[in-house]
JSON list of C-alpha atoms in Angstrom, two decimals:
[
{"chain": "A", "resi": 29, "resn": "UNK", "atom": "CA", "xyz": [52.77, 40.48, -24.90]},
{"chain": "A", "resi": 30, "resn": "UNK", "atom": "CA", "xyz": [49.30, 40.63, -24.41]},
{"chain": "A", "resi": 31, "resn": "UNK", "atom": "CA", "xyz": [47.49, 44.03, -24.51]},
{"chain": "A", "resi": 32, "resn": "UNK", "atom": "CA", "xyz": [44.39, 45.12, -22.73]},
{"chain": "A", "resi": 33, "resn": "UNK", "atom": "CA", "xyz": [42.17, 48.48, -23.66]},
{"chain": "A", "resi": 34, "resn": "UNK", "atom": "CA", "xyz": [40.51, 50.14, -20.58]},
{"chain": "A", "resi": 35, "resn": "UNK", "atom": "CA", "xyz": [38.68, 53.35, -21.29]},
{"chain": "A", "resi": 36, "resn": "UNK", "atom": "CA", "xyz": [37.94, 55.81, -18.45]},
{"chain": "A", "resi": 37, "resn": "UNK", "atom": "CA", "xyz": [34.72, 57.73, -18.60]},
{"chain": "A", "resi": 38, "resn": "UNK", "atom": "CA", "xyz": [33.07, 60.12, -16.48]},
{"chain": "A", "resi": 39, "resn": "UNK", "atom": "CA", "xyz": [32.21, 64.08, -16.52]},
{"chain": "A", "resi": 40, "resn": "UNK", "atom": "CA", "xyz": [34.83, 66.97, -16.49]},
{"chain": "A", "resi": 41, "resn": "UNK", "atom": "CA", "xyz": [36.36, 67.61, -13.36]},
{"chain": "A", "resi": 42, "resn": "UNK", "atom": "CA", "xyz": [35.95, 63.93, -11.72]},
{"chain": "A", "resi": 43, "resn": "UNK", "atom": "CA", "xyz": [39.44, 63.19, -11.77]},
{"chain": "A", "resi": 44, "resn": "UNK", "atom": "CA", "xyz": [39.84, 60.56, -14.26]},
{"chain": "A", "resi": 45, "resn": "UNK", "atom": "CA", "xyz": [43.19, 62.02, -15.47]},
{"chain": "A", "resi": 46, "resn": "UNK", "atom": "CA", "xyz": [44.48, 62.46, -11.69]},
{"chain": "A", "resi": 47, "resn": "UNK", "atom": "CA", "xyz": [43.00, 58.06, -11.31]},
{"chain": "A", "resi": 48, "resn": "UNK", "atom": "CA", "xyz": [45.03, 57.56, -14.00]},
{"chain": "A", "resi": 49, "resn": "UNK", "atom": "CA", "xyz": [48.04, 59.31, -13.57]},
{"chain": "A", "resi": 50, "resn": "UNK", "atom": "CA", "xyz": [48.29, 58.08, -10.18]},
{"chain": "A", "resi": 51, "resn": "UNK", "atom": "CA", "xyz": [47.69, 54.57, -11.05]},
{"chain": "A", "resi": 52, "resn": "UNK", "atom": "CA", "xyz": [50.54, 54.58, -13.81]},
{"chain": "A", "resi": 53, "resn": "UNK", "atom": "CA", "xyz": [52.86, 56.88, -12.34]},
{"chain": "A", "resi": 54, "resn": "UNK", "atom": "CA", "xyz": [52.16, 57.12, -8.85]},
{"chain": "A", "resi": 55, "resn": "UNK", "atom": "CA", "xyz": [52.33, 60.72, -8.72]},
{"chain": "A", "resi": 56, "resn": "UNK", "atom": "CA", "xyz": [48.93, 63.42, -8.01]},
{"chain": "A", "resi": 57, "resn": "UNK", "atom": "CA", "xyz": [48.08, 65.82, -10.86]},
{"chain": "A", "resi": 58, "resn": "UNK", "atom": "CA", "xyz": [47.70, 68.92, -9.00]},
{"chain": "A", "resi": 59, "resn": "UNK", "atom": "CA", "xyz": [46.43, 71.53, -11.52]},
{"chain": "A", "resi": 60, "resn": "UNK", "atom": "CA", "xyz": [43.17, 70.73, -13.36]},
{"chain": "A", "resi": 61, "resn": "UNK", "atom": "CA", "xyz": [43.59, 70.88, -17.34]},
{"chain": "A", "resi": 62, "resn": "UNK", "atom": "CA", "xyz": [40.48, 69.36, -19.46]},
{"chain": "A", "resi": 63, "resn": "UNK", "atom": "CA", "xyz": [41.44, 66.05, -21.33]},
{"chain": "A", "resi": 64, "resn": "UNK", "atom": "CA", "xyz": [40.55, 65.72, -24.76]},
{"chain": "A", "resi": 65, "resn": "UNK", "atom": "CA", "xyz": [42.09, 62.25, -25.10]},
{"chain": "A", "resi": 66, "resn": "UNK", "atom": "CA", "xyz": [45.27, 61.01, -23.23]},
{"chain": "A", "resi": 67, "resn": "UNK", "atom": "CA", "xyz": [46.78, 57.45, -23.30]},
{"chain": "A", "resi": 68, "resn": "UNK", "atom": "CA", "xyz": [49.02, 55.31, -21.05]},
{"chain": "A", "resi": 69, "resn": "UNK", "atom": "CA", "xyz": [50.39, 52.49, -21.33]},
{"chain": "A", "resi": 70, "resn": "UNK", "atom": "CA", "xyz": [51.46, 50.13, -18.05]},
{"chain": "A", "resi": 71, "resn": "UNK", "atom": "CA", "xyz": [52.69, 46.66, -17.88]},
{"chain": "A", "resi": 72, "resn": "UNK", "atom": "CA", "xyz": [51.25, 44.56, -15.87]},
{"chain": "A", "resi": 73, "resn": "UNK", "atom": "CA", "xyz": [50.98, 40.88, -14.98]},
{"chain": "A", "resi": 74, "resn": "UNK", "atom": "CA", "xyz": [48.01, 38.62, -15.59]},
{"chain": "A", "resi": 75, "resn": "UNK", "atom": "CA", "xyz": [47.88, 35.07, -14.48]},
{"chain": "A", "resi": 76, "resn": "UNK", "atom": "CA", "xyz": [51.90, 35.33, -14.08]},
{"chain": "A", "resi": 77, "resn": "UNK", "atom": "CA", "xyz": [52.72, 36.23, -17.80]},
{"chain": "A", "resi": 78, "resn": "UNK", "atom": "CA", "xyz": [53.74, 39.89, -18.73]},
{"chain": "A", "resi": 79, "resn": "UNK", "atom": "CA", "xyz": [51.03, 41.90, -20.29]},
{"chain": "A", "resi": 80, "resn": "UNK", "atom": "CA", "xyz": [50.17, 45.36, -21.30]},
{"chain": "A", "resi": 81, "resn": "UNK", "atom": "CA", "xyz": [47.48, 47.83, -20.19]},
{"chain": "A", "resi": 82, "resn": "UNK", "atom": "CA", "xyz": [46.03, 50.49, -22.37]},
{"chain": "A", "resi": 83, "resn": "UNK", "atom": "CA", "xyz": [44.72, 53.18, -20.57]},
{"chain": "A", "resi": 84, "resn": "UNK", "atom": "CA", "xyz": [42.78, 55.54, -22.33]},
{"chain": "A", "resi": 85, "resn": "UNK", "atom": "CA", "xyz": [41.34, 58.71, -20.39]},
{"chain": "A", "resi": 86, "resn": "UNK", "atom": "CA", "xyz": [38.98, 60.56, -21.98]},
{"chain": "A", "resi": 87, "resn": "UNK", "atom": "CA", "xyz": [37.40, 63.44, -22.23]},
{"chain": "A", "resi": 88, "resn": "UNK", "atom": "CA", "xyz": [34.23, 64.49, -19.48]},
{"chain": "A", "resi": 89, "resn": "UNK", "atom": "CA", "xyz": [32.68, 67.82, -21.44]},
{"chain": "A", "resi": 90, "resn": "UNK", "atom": "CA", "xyz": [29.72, 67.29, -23.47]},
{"chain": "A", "resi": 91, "resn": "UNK", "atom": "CA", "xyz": [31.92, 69.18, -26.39]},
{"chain": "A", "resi": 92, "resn": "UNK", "atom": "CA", "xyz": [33.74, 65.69, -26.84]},
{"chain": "A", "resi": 93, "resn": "UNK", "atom": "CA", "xyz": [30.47, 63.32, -25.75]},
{"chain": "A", "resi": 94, "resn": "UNK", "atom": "CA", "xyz": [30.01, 62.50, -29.69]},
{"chain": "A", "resi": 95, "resn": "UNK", "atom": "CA", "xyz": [33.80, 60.66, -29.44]},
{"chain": "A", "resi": 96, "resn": "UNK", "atom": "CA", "xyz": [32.60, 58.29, -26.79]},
{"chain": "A", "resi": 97, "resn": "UNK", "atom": "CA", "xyz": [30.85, 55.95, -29.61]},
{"chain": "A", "resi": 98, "resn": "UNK", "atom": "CA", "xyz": [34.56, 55.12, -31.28]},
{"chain": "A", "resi": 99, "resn": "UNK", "atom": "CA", "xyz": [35.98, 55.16, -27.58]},
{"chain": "A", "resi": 100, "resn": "UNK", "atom": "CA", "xyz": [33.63, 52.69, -26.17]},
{"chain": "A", "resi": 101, "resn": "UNK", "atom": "CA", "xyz": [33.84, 50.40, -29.73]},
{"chain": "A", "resi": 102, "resn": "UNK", "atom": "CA", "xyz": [37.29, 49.90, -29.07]},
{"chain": "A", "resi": 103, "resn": "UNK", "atom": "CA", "xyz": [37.47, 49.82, -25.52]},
{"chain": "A", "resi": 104, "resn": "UNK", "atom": "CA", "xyz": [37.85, 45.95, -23.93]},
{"chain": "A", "resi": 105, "resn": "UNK", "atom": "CA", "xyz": [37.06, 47.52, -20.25]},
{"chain": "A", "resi": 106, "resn": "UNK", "atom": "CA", "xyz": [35.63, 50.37, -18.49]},
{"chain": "A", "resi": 107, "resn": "UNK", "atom": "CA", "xyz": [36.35, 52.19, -15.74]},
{"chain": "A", "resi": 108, "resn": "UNK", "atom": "CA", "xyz": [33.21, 54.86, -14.64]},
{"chain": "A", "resi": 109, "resn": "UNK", "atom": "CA", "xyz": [34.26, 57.74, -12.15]},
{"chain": "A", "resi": 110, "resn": "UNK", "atom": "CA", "xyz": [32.15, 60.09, -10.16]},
{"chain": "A", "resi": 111, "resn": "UNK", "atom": "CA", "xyz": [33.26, 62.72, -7.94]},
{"chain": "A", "resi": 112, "resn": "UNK", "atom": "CA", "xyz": [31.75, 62.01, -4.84]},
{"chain": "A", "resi": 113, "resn": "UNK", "atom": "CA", "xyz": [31.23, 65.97, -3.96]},
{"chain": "A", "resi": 114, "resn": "UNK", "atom": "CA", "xyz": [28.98, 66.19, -7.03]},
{"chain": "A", "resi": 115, "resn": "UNK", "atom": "CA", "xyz": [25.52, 64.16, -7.51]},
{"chain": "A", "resi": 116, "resn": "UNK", "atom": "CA", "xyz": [25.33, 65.27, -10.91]},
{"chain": "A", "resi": 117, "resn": "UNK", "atom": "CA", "xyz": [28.29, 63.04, -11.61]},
{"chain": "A", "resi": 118, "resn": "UNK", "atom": "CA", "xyz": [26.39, 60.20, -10.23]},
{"chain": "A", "resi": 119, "resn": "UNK", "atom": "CA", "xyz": [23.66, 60.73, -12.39]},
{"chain": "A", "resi": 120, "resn": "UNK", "atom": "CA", "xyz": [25.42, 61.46, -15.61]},
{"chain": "A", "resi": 121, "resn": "UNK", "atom": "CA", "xyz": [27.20, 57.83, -15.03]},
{"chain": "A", "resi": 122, "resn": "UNK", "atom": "CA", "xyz": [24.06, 55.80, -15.81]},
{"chain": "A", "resi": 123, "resn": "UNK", "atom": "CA", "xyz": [23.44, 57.17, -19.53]},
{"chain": "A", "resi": 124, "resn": "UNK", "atom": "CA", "xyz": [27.44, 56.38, -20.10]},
{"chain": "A", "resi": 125, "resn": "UNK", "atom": "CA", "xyz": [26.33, 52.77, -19.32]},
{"chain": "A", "resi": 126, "resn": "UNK", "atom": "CA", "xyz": [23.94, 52.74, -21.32]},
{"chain": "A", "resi": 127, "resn": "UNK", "atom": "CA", "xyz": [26.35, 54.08, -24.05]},
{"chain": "A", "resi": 128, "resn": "UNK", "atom": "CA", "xyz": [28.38, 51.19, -23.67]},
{"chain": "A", "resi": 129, "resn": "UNK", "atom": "CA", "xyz": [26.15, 48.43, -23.35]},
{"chain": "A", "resi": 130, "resn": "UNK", "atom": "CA", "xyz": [24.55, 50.16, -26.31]},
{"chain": "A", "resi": 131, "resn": "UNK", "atom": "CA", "xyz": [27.78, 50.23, -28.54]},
{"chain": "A", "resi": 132, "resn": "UNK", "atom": "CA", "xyz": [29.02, 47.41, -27.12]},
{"chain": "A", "resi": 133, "resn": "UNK", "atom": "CA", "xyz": [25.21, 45.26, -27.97]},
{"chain": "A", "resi": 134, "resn": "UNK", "atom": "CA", "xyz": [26.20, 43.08, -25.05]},
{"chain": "A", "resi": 135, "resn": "UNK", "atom": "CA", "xyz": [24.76, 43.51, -21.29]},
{"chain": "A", "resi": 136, "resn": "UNK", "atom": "CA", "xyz": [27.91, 41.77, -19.15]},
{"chain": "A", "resi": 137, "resn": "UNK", "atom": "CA", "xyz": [30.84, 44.29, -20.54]},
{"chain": "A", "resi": 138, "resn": "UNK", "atom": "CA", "xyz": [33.27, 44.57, -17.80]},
{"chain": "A", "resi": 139, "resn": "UNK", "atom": "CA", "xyz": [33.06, 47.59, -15.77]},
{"chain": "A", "resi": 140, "resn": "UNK", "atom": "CA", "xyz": [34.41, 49.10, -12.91]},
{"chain": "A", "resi": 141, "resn": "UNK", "atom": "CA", "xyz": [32.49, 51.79, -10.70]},
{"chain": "A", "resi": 142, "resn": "UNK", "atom": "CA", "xyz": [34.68, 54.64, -8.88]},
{"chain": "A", "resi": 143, "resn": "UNK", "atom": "CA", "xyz": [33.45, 57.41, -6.63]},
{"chain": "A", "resi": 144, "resn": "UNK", "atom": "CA", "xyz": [36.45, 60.31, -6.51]},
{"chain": "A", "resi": 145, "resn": "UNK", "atom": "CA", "xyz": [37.81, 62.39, -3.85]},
{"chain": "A", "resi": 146, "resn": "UNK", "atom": "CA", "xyz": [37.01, 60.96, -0.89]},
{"chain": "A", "resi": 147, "resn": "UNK", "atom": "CA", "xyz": [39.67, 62.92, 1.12]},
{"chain": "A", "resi": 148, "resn": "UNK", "atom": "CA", "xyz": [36.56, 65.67, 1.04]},
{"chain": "A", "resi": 149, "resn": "UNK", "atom": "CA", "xyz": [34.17, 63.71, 2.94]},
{"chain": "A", "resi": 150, "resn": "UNK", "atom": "CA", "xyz": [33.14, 67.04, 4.35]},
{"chain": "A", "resi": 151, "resn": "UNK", "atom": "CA", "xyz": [31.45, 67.83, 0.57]},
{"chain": "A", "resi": 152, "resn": "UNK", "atom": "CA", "xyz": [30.64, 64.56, -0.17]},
{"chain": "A", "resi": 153, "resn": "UNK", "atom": "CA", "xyz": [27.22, 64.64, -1.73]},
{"chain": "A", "resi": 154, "resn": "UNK", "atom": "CA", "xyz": [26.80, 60.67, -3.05]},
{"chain": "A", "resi": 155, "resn": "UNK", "atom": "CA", "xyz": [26.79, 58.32, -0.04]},
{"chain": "A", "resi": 156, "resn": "UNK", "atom": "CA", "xyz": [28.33, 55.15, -0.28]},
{"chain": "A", "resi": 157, "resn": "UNK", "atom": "CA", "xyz": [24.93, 53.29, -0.18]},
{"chain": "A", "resi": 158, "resn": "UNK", "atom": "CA", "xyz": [24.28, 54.82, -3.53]},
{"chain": "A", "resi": 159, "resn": "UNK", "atom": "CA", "xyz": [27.62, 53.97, -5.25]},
{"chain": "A", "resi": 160, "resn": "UNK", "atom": "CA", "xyz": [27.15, 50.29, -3.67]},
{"chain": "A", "resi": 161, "resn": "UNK", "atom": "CA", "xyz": [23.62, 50.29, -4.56]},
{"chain": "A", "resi": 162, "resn": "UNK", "atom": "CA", "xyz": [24.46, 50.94, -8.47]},
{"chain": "A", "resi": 163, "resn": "UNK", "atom": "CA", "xyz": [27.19, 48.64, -8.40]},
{"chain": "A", "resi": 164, "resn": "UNK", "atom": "CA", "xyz": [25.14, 45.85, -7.39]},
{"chain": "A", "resi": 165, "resn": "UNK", "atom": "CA", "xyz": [22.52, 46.77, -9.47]},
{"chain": "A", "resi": 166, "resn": "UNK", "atom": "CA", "xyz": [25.39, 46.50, -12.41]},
{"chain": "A", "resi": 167, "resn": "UNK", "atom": "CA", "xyz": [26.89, 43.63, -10.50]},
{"chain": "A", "resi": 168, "resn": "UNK", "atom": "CA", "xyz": [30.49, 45.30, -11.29]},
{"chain": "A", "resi": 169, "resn": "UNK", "atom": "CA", "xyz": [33.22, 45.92, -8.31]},
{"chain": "A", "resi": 170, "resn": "UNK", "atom": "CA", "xyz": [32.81, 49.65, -6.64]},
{"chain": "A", "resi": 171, "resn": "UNK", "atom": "CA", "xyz": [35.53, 51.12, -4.81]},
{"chain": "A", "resi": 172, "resn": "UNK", "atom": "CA", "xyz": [35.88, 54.81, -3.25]},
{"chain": "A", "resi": 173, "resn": "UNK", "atom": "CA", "xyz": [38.76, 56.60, -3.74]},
{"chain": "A", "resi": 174, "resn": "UNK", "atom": "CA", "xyz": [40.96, 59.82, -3.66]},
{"chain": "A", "resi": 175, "resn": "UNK", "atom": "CA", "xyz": [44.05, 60.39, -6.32]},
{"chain": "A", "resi": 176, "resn": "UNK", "atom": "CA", "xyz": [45.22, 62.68, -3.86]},
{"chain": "A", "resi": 177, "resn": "UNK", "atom": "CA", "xyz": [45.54, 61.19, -1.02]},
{"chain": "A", "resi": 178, "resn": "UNK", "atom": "CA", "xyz": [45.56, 57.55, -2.59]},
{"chain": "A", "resi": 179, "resn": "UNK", "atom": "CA", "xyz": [42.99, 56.64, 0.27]},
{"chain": "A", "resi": 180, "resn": "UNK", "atom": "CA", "xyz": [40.05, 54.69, -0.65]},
{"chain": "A", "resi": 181, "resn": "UNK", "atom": "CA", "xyz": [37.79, 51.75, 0.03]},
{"chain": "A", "resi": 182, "resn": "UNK", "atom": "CA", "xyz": [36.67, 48.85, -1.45]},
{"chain": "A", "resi": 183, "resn": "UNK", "atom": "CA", "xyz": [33.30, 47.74, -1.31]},
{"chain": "A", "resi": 184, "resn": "UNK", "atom": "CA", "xyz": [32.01, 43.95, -0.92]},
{"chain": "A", "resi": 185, "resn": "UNK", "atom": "CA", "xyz": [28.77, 43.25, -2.11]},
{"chain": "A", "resi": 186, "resn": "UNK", "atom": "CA", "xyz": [28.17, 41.81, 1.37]},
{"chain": "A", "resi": 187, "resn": "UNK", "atom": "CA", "xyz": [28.17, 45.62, 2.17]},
{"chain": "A", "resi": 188, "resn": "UNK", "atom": "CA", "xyz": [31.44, 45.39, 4.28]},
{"chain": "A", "resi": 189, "resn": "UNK", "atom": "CA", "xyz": [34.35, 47.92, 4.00]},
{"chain": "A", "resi": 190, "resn": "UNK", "atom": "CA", "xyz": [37.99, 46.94, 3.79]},
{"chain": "A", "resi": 191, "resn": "UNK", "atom": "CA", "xyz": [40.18, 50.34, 4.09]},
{"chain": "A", "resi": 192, "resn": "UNK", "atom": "CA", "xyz": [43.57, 49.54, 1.96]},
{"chain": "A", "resi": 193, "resn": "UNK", "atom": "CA", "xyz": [47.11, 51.84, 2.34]},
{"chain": "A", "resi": 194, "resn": "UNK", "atom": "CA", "xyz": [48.61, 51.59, -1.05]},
{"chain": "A", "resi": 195, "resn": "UNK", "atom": "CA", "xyz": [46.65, 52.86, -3.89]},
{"chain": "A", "resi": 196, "resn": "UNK", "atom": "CA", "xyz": [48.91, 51.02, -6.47]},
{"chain": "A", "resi": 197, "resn": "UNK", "atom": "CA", "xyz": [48.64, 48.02, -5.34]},
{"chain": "A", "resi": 198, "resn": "UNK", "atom": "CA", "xyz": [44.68, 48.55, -4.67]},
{"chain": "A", "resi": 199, "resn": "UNK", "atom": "CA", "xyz": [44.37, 49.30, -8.62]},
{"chain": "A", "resi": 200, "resn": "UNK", "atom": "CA", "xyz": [47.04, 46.86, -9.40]},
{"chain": "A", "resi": 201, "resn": "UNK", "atom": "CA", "xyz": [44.81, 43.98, -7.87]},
{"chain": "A", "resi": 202, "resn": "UNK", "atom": "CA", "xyz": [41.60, 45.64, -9.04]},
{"chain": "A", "resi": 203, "resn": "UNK", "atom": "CA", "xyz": [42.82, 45.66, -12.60]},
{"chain": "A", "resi": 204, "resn": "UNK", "atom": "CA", "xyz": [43.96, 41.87, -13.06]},
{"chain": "A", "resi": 205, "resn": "UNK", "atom": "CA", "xyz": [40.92, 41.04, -11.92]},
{"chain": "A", "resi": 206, "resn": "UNK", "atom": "CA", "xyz": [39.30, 43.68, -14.30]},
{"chain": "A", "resi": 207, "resn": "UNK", "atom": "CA", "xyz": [41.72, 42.14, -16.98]},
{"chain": "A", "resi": 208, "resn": "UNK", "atom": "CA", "xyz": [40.49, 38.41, -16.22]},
{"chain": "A", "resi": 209, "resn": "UNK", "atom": "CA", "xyz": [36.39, 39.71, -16.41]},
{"chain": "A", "resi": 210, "resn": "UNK", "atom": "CA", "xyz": [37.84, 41.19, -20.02]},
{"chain": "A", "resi": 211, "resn": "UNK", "atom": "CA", "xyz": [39.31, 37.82, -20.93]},
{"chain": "A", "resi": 212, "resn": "UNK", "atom": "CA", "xyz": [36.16, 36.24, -20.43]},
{"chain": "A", "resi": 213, "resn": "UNK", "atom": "CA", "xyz": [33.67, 38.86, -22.20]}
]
């Protein structure tokens, strides 16, 4: 079976862990507890053959920032979350980028972009423009989501938004295409 290593990066408090725990279990972490390094492991299927997923969630405090070299060596894919109720989030995302594309010495590594917690658009304090305008400056997929709710949006480059019901299936379809960009790095 075929194995694919997806690192998630972003700062404390973003809900990585909650992304990921929802994507692989389908359940919403409620209480906040810092990650120092978690993995997960979900099978998947890519181009109709079985294959395995690698999740590794990592941590967001600058204590653990020196770890991100050996996480980012071994990492195949990258998923980048920002709470959207925190602009410092958004900014810190750009210098993990250039971590990657730095460890990685290669420009096109797959990423994905994800603005968190959308179910508090009341706080929200990145727009979508600027999540969309990143992504397309990155030319990666951005979609906005909530691990709570399992609401979210997916953004076209063509600037339209299609609103989807089932979180699962949203990352599910996200990440086999994530897997095929992968495949071709």
């Amino acid at each position: 079976m075929r194995e694919y290593k997806v690192v998630v990066l972003g700062s404390g408090g973003v809900g990585k862990s909650a992304l990921t725990v929802q994507f692989v279990t389908g359940t919403f972490i409620e209480k906040y507890d810092p990650t120092i390094e978690d993995f997960y492991r979900k099978e998947i299927e890519v181009d109709a053959s079985p294959s395995v997923l690698e999740i590794l969630d990592t941590a967001g405090t600058e204590q653990f920032a020196s770890m991100r070299d050996l996480y980012i060596k071994n990492g195949q894919g990258f998923i980048l979350v920002y709470s959207l109720v925190n602009q410092q989030s958004f900014q810190d995302i750009r210098p993990m980028r250039d971590q990657i594309i730095r460890v990685k010495r290669y420009e096109k590594v797959p990423v994905i972009l994800v603005g968190n917690k959308v179910d508090l658009e009341s706080e929200r304090e990145v727009s979508s423009n600027e999540g969309r305008a990143l992504a397309e400056e990155w030319g990666c997929p951005f979609m906005e989501t909530s691990a709570k709710t399992t609401e979210e949006q997916i953004h076209h480059s063509s600037s339209q938004q299609v609103p989807r019901q089932s979180s699962f299936f949203l990352w599910i379809s996200y990440l086999n295409f994530f897997v095929m960009l992968i495949t071709v790095a």
